[in-house]
mmCIF file of C-alpha atoms in Angstrom:
data_model
loop_
_atom_site.group_PDB
_atom_site.id
_atom_site.type_symbol
_atom_site.label_atom_id
_atom_site.label_comp_id
_atom_site.label_asym_id
_atom_site.label_seq_id
_atom_site.Cartn_x
_atom_site.Cartn_y
_atom_site.Cartn_z
ATOM 1 C CA MET N 28 93.635 92.242 146.311
ATOM 2 C CA LYS N 29 92.593 88.612 146.851
ATOM 3 C CA TYR N 30 95.089 85.766 147.036
ATOM 4 C CA PRO N 31 93.825 83.878 143.916
ATOM 5 C CA GLU N 32 94.608 86.986 141.843
ATOM 6 C CA ILE N 33 98.133 87.162 143.330
ATOM 7 C CA LEU N 34 98.674 83.471 142.559
ATOM 8 C CA ASN N 35 97.415 83.847 138.972
ATOM 9 C CA ASN N 36 99.700 86.835 138.401
ATOM 10 C CA LEU N 37 102.649 84.893 139.835
ATOM 11 C CA LYS N 38 101.997 81.895 137.582
ATOM 12 C CA SER N 39 101.594 84.179 134.556
ATOM 13 C CA SER N 40 104.959 85.815 135.296
ATOM 14 C CA LEU N 41 106.624 82.421 135.669
ATOM 15 C CA VAL N 42 105.143 81.110 132.422
ATOM 16 C CA VAL N 43 106.317 84.154 130.456
ATOM 17 C CA ARG N 44 109.876 83.718 131.710
ATOM 18 C CA TYR N 45 110.278 79.938 131.719
ATOM 19 C CA HIS N 46 107.446 78.540 129.528
ATOM 20 C CA GLU N 47 107.725 74.902 130.637
ATOM 21 C CA LYS N 48 105.914 74.037 133.866
ATOM 22 C CA SER N 49 108.650 71.647 134.984
ATOM 23 C CA VAL N 50 111.277 74.380 134.518
ATOM 24 C CA TYR N 51 109.562 77.071 136.562
ATOM 25 C CA GLN N 52 108.521 74.579 139.249
ATOM 26 C CA ARG N 53 112.216 73.739 139.734
ATOM 27 C CA LYS N 54 113.150 77.460 139.694
ATOM 28 C CA VAL N 55 110.603 78.179 142.437
ATOM 29 C CA ALA N 56 111.746 75.164 144.445
ATOM 30 C CA ASP N 57 115.395 76.247 144.275
ATOM 31 C CA ALA N 58 114.545 79.852 145.189
ATOM 32 C CA LEU N 59 112.496 78.815 148.226
ATOM 33 C CA GLY N 60 114.665 75.874 149.272
ATOM 34 C CA MET N 61 111.832 73.355 149.180
ATOM 35 C CA GLY N 62 110.923 70.245 147.222
ATOM 36 C CA VAL N 63 109.085 70.320 143.888
ATOM 37 C CA PRO N 64 106.024 68.455 145.304
ATOM 38 C CA MET N 65 105.576 71.228 147.897
ATOM 39 C CA VAL N 66 105.869 73.834 145.147
ATOM 40 C CA LYS N 67 103.259 72.029 143.027
ATOM 41 C CA ARG N 68 100.787 72.152 145.928
ATOM 42 C CA ARG N 69 101.329 75.892 146.280
ATOM 43 C CA LEU N 70 101.074 76.606 142.571
ATOM 44 C CA SER N 71 97.866 74.586 142.399
ATOM 45 C CA GLY N 72 96.389 76.715 145.194
ATOM 46 C CA LYS N 73 96.035 73.845 147.643
ATOM 47 C CA VAL N 74 98.554 75.490 149.987
ATOM 48 C CA PRO N 75 99.107 79.263 149.868
ATOM 49 C CA PHE N 76 102.442 80.987 149.423
ATOM 50 C CA SER N 77 103.266 83.369 152.243
ATOM 51 C CA LEU N 78 103.896 87.020 151.385
ATOM 52 C CA GLU N 79 107.502 86.485 152.426
ATOM 53 C CA GLN N 80 107.817 83.600 149.950
ATOM 54 C CA VAL N 81 106.327 85.690 147.143
ATOM 55 C CA SER N 82 108.780 88.466 148.001
ATOM 56 C CA VAL N 83 111.696 86.002 147.846
ATOM 57 C CA LEU N 84 110.524 84.761 144.436
ATOM 58 C CA CYS N 85 110.325 88.312 143.091
ATOM 59 C CA GLU N 86 113.865 89.034 144.267
ATOM 60 C CA GLU N 87 115.458 85.735 143.247
ATOM 61 C CA LEU N 88 113.738 85.397 139.862
ATOM 62 C CA GLY N 89 113.816 89.072 138.862
ATOM 63 C CA ILE N 90 110.037 89.571 138.826
ATOM 64 C CA PRO N 91 108.862 93.157 139.523
ATOM 65 C CA ALA N 92 106.586 93.171 142.580
ATOM 66 C CA ASN N 93 103.937 95.245 140.819
ATOM 67 C CA GLU N 94 103.680 92.458 138.249
ATOM 68 C CA ILE N 95 102.404 90.162 141.007
ATOM 69 C CA PHE N 96 100.334 92.580 143.069
ATOM 70 C CA TYR N 97 98.795 94.485 140.159
ATOM 71 C CA ASP N 98 95.006 94.010 140.203
ATOM 72 C CA CYS N 99 94.160 93.843 136.501
ATOM 73 C CA GLU N 100 90.420 93.800 137.107
ATOM 74 C CA ARG N 101 90.082 96.910 139.248
ATOM 75 C CA ALA N 102 93.272 98.958 138.992
ATOM 76 C CA ARG N 103 95.147 100.504 136.091
ATOM 77 C CA LYS N 104 98.095 102.052 137.857
ATOM 78 C CA HIS N 105 100.780 100.279 135.823
ATOM 79 C CA PRO N 106 99.332 99.406 132.399
ATOM 80 C CA LEU N 107 102.684 99.928 130.634
ATOM 81 C CA GLU N 108 106.066 98.302 131.182
ATOM 82 C CA PHE N 109 109.234 99.893 129.787
ATOM 83 C CA MET N 110 111.927 97.358 128.925
ATOM 84 C CA GLN N 111 115.132 99.350 129.527
ATOM 85 C CA TYR N 112 117.834 97.283 127.865
ATOM 86 C CA ASP N 113 121.361 98.664 127.512
ATOM 87 C CA PHE N 114 123.138 96.572 124.898
ATOM 88 C CA THR N 115 126.462 98.303 125.767
ATOM 89 C CA SER N 116 126.200 96.991 129.329
ATOM 90 C CA HIS N 117 126.852 93.474 130.560
ATOM 91 C CA GLU N 118 124.816 93.956 133.728
ATOM 92 C CA GLU N 119 122.487 91.045 134.440
ATOM 93 C CA GLU N 120 119.544 93.377 135.107
ATOM 94 C CA SER N 121 119.805 94.850 131.619
ATOM 95 C CA ASN N 122 120.054 91.411 130.000
ATOM 96 C CA GLN N 123 117.017 90.185 131.942
ATOM 97 C CA ALA N 124 114.952 93.080 130.596
ATOM 98 C CA PHE N 125 115.807 92.171 127.011
ATOM 99 C CA ASP N 126 115.308 88.453 127.618
ATOM 100 C CA GLN N 127 111.915 89.037 129.230
ATOM 101 C CA SER N 128 110.596 90.970 126.236
ATOM 102 C CA ILE N 129 111.882 88.309 123.834
ATOM 103 C CA ASP N 130 110.435 85.517 126.005
ATOM 104 C CA MET N 131 106.974 87.007 125.576
ATOM 105 C CA PHE N 132 107.282 86.572 121.786
ATOM 106 C CA VAL N 133 108.683 83.051 122.255
ATOM 107 C CA TYR N 134 105.791 82.066 124.515
ATOM 108 C CA ALA N 135 103.216 83.473 122.076
ATOM 109 C CA ALA N 136 104.877 81.548 119.223
ATOM 110 C CA GLN N 137 104.204 78.267 121.062
ATOM 111 C CA SER N 138 100.495 78.788 120.454
ATOM 112 C CA THR N 139 98.974 77.062 117.431
ATOM 113 C CA VAL N 140 96.795 80.126 116.835
ATOM 114 C CA SER N 141 98.790 83.348 116.916
ATOM 115 C CA LYS N 142 98.840 86.655 115.048
ATOM 116 C CA PHE N 143 101.485 89.354 114.792
ATOM 117 C CA TYR N 144 100.380 92.858 113.769
ATOM 118 C CA VAL N 145 103.076 95.378 112.777
ATOM 119 C CA SER N 146 102.879 99.005 111.678
ATOM 120 C CA CYS N 147 106.079 100.858 110.802
ATOM 121 C CA ASN N 148 107.405 103.890 108.953
ATOM 122 C CA THR N 149 110.653 102.208 107.934
ATOM 123 C CA LEU N 150 111.749 98.708 107.015
ATOM 124 C CA PRO N 151 109.945 96.149 109.218
ATOM 125 C CA ASN N 152 112.288 94.637 111.786
ATOM 126 C CA ILE N 153 110.790 91.194 111.190
ATOM 127 C CA LEU N 154 113.373 91.198 108.361
ATOM 128 C CA ASN N 155 116.110 93.540 109.646
ATOM 129 C CA PRO N 156 117.920 91.416 112.275
ATOM 130 C CA THR N 157 119.212 89.131 109.503
ATOM 131 C CA PHE N 158 121.263 92.087 108.224
ATOM 132 C CA SER N 159 124.096 92.936 110.612
ATOM 133 C CA TRP N 160 124.785 96.502 109.468
ATOM 134 C CA LEU N 161 121.153 97.527 109.879
ATOM 135 C CA ALA N 162 121.229 95.978 113.360
ATOM 136 C CA ARG N 163 124.346 98.042 114.119
ATOM 137 C CA PHE N 164 122.678 101.204 112.852
ATOM 138 C CA ALA N 165 119.663 100.588 115.105
ATOM 139 C CA ALA N 166 122.096 100.290 118.022
ATOM 140 C CA LEU N 167 123.859 103.505 116.973
ATOM 141 C CA GLN N 168 120.526 105.340 116.884
ATOM 142 C CA TRP N 169 119.780 104.004 120.362
ATOM 143 C CA ILE N 170 123.080 105.385 121.682
ATOM 144 C CA TYR N 171 122.349 108.783 120.161
ATOM 145 C CA PHE N 172 118.788 108.975 121.500
ATOM 146 C CA THR N 173 119.522 107.679 125.003
ATOM 147 C CA LYS N 174 123.120 108.633 125.796
ATOM 148 C CA GLY N 175 123.806 111.626 123.566
ATOM 149 C CA SER N 176 126.421 112.445 120.956
ATOM 150 C CA ALA N 177 129.309 112.229 123.446
ATOM 151 C CA ALA N 178 128.755 108.471 123.743
ATOM 152 C CA MET N 179 128.726 107.793 119.991
ATOM 153 C CA LEU N 180 130.843 104.960 118.621
ATOM 154 C CA PRO N 181 132.019 104.256 115.072
ATOM 155 C CA LEU N 182 129.387 102.108 113.399
ATOM 156 C CA SER N 183 131.991 99.421 112.739
ATOM 157 C CA ASP N 184 132.713 99.235 116.490
ATOM 158 C CA ILE N 185 129.110 98.646 117.568
ATOM 159 C CA PRO N 186 129.279 95.418 119.606
ATOM 160 C CA LEU N 187 127.219 92.702 117.955
ATOM 161 C CA GLY N 188 128.696 89.979 120.121
ATOM 162 C CA PRO N 189 127.547 86.353 120.165
ATOM 163 C CA GLN N 190 125.148 86.897 123.081
ATOM 164 C CA LEU N 191 123.410 89.837 121.418
ATOM 165 C CA GLN N 192 123.279 88.014 118.088
ATOM 166 C CA ASP N 193 121.773 84.980 119.839
ATOM 167 C CA ARG N 194 119.093 87.228 121.324
ATOM 168 C CA LEU N 195 118.292 88.774 117.936
ATOM 169 C CA ASP N 196 118.109 85.316 116.360
ATOM 170 C CA LYS N 197 115.828 84.109 119.163
ATOM 171 C CA TYR N 198 113.500 87.090 118.632
ATOM 172 C CA LEU N 199 113.481 86.646 114.867
ATOM 173 C CA MET N 200 112.733 82.938 115.112
ATOM 174 C CA ALA N 201 109.846 83.636 117.488
ATOM 175 C CA VAL N 202 108.118 86.290 115.382
ATOM 176 C CA ARG N 203 108.581 84.226 112.234
ATOM 177 C CA THR N 204 107.019 81.226 113.966
ATOM 178 C CA LEU N 205 103.787 83.087 114.752
ATOM 179 C CA THR N 206 100.967 81.645 112.660
ATOM 180 C CA LYS N 207 100.170 84.809 110.704
ATOM 181 C CA SER N 208 101.713 88.265 110.372
ATOM 182 C CA VAL N 209 99.952 91.398 109.137
ATOM 183 C CA CYS N 210 102.348 94.210 108.284
ATOM 184 C CA LEU N 211 101.271 97.787 107.619
ATOM 185 C CA VAL N 212 104.067 99.930 106.165
ATOM 186 C CA ASN N 213 104.375 103.568 105.231
ATOM 187 C CA SER N 214 104.639 104.134 101.473
ATOM 188 C CA LYS N 215 108.048 105.797 102.004
ATOM 189 C CA ILE N 216 109.692 103.067 104.102
ATOM 190 C CA VAL N 217 113.040 103.342 102.321
ATOM 191 C CA GLU N 218 113.000 107.131 102.032
ATOM 192 C CA ASN N 219 112.229 107.473 105.750
ATOM 193 C CA TYR N 220 115.061 105.102 106.623
ATOM 194 C CA LEU N 221 117.513 106.868 104.330
ATOM 195 C CA THR N 222 116.595 110.193 105.928
ATOM 196 C CA ASP N 223 117.962 108.870 109.242
ATOM 197 C CA ILE N 224 121.099 107.534 107.565
ATOM 198 C CA ARG N 225 121.657 110.848 105.764
ATOM 199 C CA ARG N 226 121.320 112.755 109.055
ATOM 200 C CA PHE N 227 123.932 110.588 110.786
ATOM 201 C CA TYR N 228 126.225 110.847 107.754
ATOM 202 C CA LEU N 229 126.011 114.652 107.675
ATOM 203 C CA LEU N 230 126.715 114.745 111.410
ATOM 204 C CA LYS N 231 129.820 112.629 110.667
ATOM 205 C CA TYR N 232 128.680 109.806 112.933
ATOM 206 C CA ILE N 233 129.002 107.322 110.056
ATOM 207 C CA THR N 234 131.455 107.227 107.168
ATOM 208 C CA LYS N 235 130.795 106.964 103.459
ATOM 209 C CA GLU N 236 132.088 103.387 103.513
ATOM 210 C CA GLU N 237 129.671 102.526 106.331
ATOM 211 C CA VAL N 238 126.810 104.153 104.417
ATOM 212 C CA GLY N 239 127.712 101.877 101.510
ATOM 213 C CA ARG N 240 127.425 98.815 103.753
ATOM 214 C CA LEU N 241 124.033 100.013 105.000
ATOM 215 C CA VAL N 242 122.867 100.496 101.408
ATOM 216 C CA LEU N 243 123.852 96.919 100.574
ATOM 217 C CA ASP N 244 121.810 95.682 103.537
ATOM 218 C CA ILE N 245 118.834 97.807 102.479
ATOM 219 C CA GLU N 246 119.023 96.332 98.986
ATOM 220 C CA GLY N 247 118.987 92.878 100.560
ATOM 221 C CA VAL N 248 115.982 93.737 102.742
ATOM 222 C CA LEU N 249 114.121 95.137 99.732
ATOM 223 C CA GLN N 250 114.688 91.956 97.758
ATOM 224 C CA LEU N 251 113.456 89.856 100.668
ATOM 225 C CA PHE N 252 110.520 92.234 101.221
ATOM 226 C CA GLU N 253 109.527 92.012 97.551
ATOM 227 C CA LYS N 254 109.744 88.215 97.638
ATOM 228 C CA VAL N 255 107.513 88.051 100.720
ATOM 229 C CA CYS N 256 105.055 90.480 99.095
ATOM 230 C CA SER N 257 104.858 88.358 95.971
ATOM 231 C CA GLU N 258 104.458 85.035 97.779
ATOM 232 C CA ALA N 259 102.385 86.328 100.753
ATOM 233 C CA HIS N 260 104.347 84.173 103.168
ATOM 234 C CA LEU N 261 107.730 84.018 104.850
ATOM 235 C CA GLU N 262 110.379 81.535 103.744
ATOM 236 C CA ASN N 263 109.181 79.118 106.453
ATOM 237 C CA GLY N 264 105.680 79.141 104.959
ATOM 238 C CA LYS N 265 104.027 81.314 107.618
ATOM 239 C CA GLU N 266 101.331 83.563 106.158
ATOM 240 C CA MET N 267 102.031 87.290 105.873
ATOM 241 C CA GLU N 268 99.829 90.112 104.625
ATOM 242 C CA ILE N 269 101.461 93.423 103.718
ATOM 243 C CA TYR N 270 99.580 96.692 103.318
ATOM 244 C CA CYS N 271 100.972 100.077 102.301
ATOM 245 C CA SER N 272 99.671 103.390 103.606
ATOM 246 C CA ASP N 273 100.423 107.072 103.082
ATOM 247 C CA SER N 274 99.860 107.618 106.814
ATOM 248 C CA PHE N 275 102.863 108.386 109.007
ATOM 249 C CA PHE N 276 102.676 106.424 112.260
ATOM 250 C CA SER N 277 103.801 108.134 115.459
ATOM 251 C CA ASN N 278 105.665 104.997 116.616
ATOM 252 C CA ASP N 279 106.374 101.534 115.337
ATOM 253 C CA MET N 280 103.679 99.353 116.851
ATOM 254 C CA TYR N 281 103.412 95.583 117.380
ATOM 255 C CA ILE N 282 100.481 93.577 118.682
ATOM 256 C CA VAL N 283 100.625 89.867 119.481
ATOM 257 C CA GLU N 284 97.522 87.736 119.928
ATOM 258 C CA SER N 285 97.682 84.063 120.915
ATOM 259 C CA ASP N 286 96.132 81.408 123.121
ATOM 260 C CA ASN N 287 99.081 81.786 125.495
ATOM 261 C CA ILE N 288 99.538 85.540 125.873
ATOM 262 C CA ASN N 289 98.344 88.819 124.362
ATOM 263 C CA PHE N 290 100.370 92.016 124.489
ATOM 264 C CA SER N 291 101.055 95.211 122.589
ATOM 265 C CA VAL N 292 104.309 97.075 122.003
ATOM 266 C CA LEU N 293 105.276 100.647 121.170
ATOM 267 C CA GLN N 294 108.832 101.224 120.005
ATOM 268 C CA PRO N 295 109.950 104.765 120.987
ATOM 269 C CA ASN N 296 113.553 103.952 120.050
ATOM 270 C CA PRO N 297 115.228 101.114 118.131
ATOM 271 C CA VAL N 298 116.041 98.981 121.196
ATOM 272 C CA ASN N 299 113.740 99.573 124.192
ATOM 273 C CA PRO N 300 110.060 98.623 123.861
ATOM 274 C CA ILE N 301 107.103 99.821 125.900
ATOM 275 C CA ILE N 302 104.982 96.725 126.500
ATOM 276 C CA SER N 303 101.456 96.355 127.828
ATOM 277 C CA ARG N 304 99.490 93.235 128.671
ATOM 278 C CA SER N 305 96.427 95.318 129.496
ATOM 279 C CA PRO N 306 93.418 93.990 127.537
ATOM 280 C CA ASP N 307 92.091 97.554 127.195
ATOM 281 C CA ILE N 308 95.313 98.849 125.660
ATOM 282 C CA CYS N 309 95.634 95.848 123.345
ATOM 283 C CA SER N 310 92.048 96.351 122.208
ATOM 284 C CA ALA N 311 92.595 100.064 121.573
ATOM 285 C CA MET N 312 95.755 99.393 119.561
ATOM 286 C CA ILE N 313 93.986 96.745 117.487
ATOM 287 C CA GLN N 314 91.308 99.332 116.696
ATOM 288 C CA TRP N 315 93.978 101.854 115.616
ATOM 289 C CA PHE N 316 95.696 99.239 113.514
ATOM 290 C CA ASN N 317 92.473 98.209 111.757
ATOM 291 C CA PHE N 318 91.554 101.860 111.165
ATOM 292 C CA TRP N 319 94.829 102.388 109.299
ATOM 293 C CA ARG N 320 94.595 99.037 107.530
ATOM 294 C CA HIS N 321 91.102 99.701 106.192
ATOM 295 C CA SER N 322 92.372 102.844 104.455
ATOM 296 C CA SER N 323 95.487 101.079 103.124
ATOM 297 C CA THR N 324 96.219 98.931 100.066
ATOM 298 C CA LEU N 325 97.051 95.245 100.129
ATOM 299 C CA ILE N 326 100.271 94.664 98.154
ATOM 300 C CA SER N 327 101.030 91.053 99.069
ATOM 301 C CA GLN N 328 100.053 88.349 96.576
ATOM 302 C CA THR N 329 97.220 90.395 95.032
ATOM 303 C CA GLY N 330 97.531 93.911 93.617
ATOM 304 C CA ALA N 331 100.560 93.134 91.428
ATOM 305 C CA HIS N 332 100.404 96.467 89.606
ATOM 306 C CA ILE N 333 100.251 98.501 92.823
ATOM 307 C CA ARG N 334 103.002 96.350 94.338
ATOM 308 C CA LEU N 335 105.205 97.052 91.307
ATOM 309 C CA GLN N 336 104.632 100.790 91.720
ATOM 310 C CA PHE N 337 105.374 100.572 95.438
ATOM 311 C CA MET N 338 108.646 98.683 94.937
ATOM 312 C CA GLN N 339 109.672 100.980 92.089
ATOM 313 C CA LYS N 340 109.252 103.931 94.422
ATOM 314 C CA GLN N 341 111.542 102.308 96.991
ATOM 315 C CA TYR N 342 114.269 101.505 94.455
ATOM 316 C CA VAL N 343 114.134 105.025 92.981
ATOM 317 C CA ALA N 344 114.557 106.504 96.480
ATOM 318 C CA LEU N 345 117.548 104.230 97.038
ATOM 319 C CA GLU N 346 119.191 105.125 93.717
ATOM 320 C CA ASP N 347 118.665 108.860 94.348
ATOM 321 C CA PHE N 348 120.295 108.448 97.746
ATOM 322 C CA LYS N 349 123.280 106.592 96.296
ATOM 323 C CA ALA N 350 123.747 109.381 93.765
ATOM 324 C CA TYR N 351 123.571 111.976 96.567
ATOM 325 C CA ILE N 352 126.237 110.190 98.623
ATOM 326 C CA GLY N 353 128.316 109.341 95.564
ATOM 327 C CA LEU N 354 128.169 105.575 95.860
#
């Protein structure tokens, strides 16, 4: 692998984490114990970093070595990156993983030309983080899927502390700042979500009172979802297209395109994403997304009659569920 490729990968990693050139120049200077002018010469390529210096930067700034030494042009050994965040842990390594994934959205949102593609079987999380009980339920699902039933907590005790809430707000602000969003949802988004809630209720992991709080949040999301569908934009004016499909997607999928950074995301569980910056993977996922979209129905702004039918279906599913639980 040639040095210019190593340098480009290093600069890309620094930009994703710190965005502003002046910020990451100071971070590099502090890590290496040298002045900013010397760092600028190295980042410009006029003077090379030594391998020892690159190693120090990886260790001090929390950059995986394979992120720097991965040859994107010729090798495909590590096309995917799993962001293993444990929201129940206060370890710095876990927090860095979450922050890094959010920073990628933040950096993309700084572009004046950016697109956010989403496909999901349940309520799109571009809306969910504003509703605290749905955020708690996502965390409860994560505990169940990753740590097992023995680690389960009462839903009311799920820790949505200030730091976690700040991270969720930072993510939400970033995705809502992207120039345009295209959302592809399954036609049973509420029914699919309620199926998960029903399962946890029957397993006695959540109480009837907690189910009631989740239902109130779902009603709030549906109202917001319907408003966005009708207006075809978010409350901040950013354009949003919404399509409905009868297809069931194997995973929630996000794709971000911008002048700053392109990446794709698979969401195997409600907290930890699998991220790829591989152009080949991003291209393949865009093709999958467009394949599903072309066989789907636009329900935002246009198609008022179909949108009415779609929303009616969601509200009926919710009312049937409330009757089943006895709410």
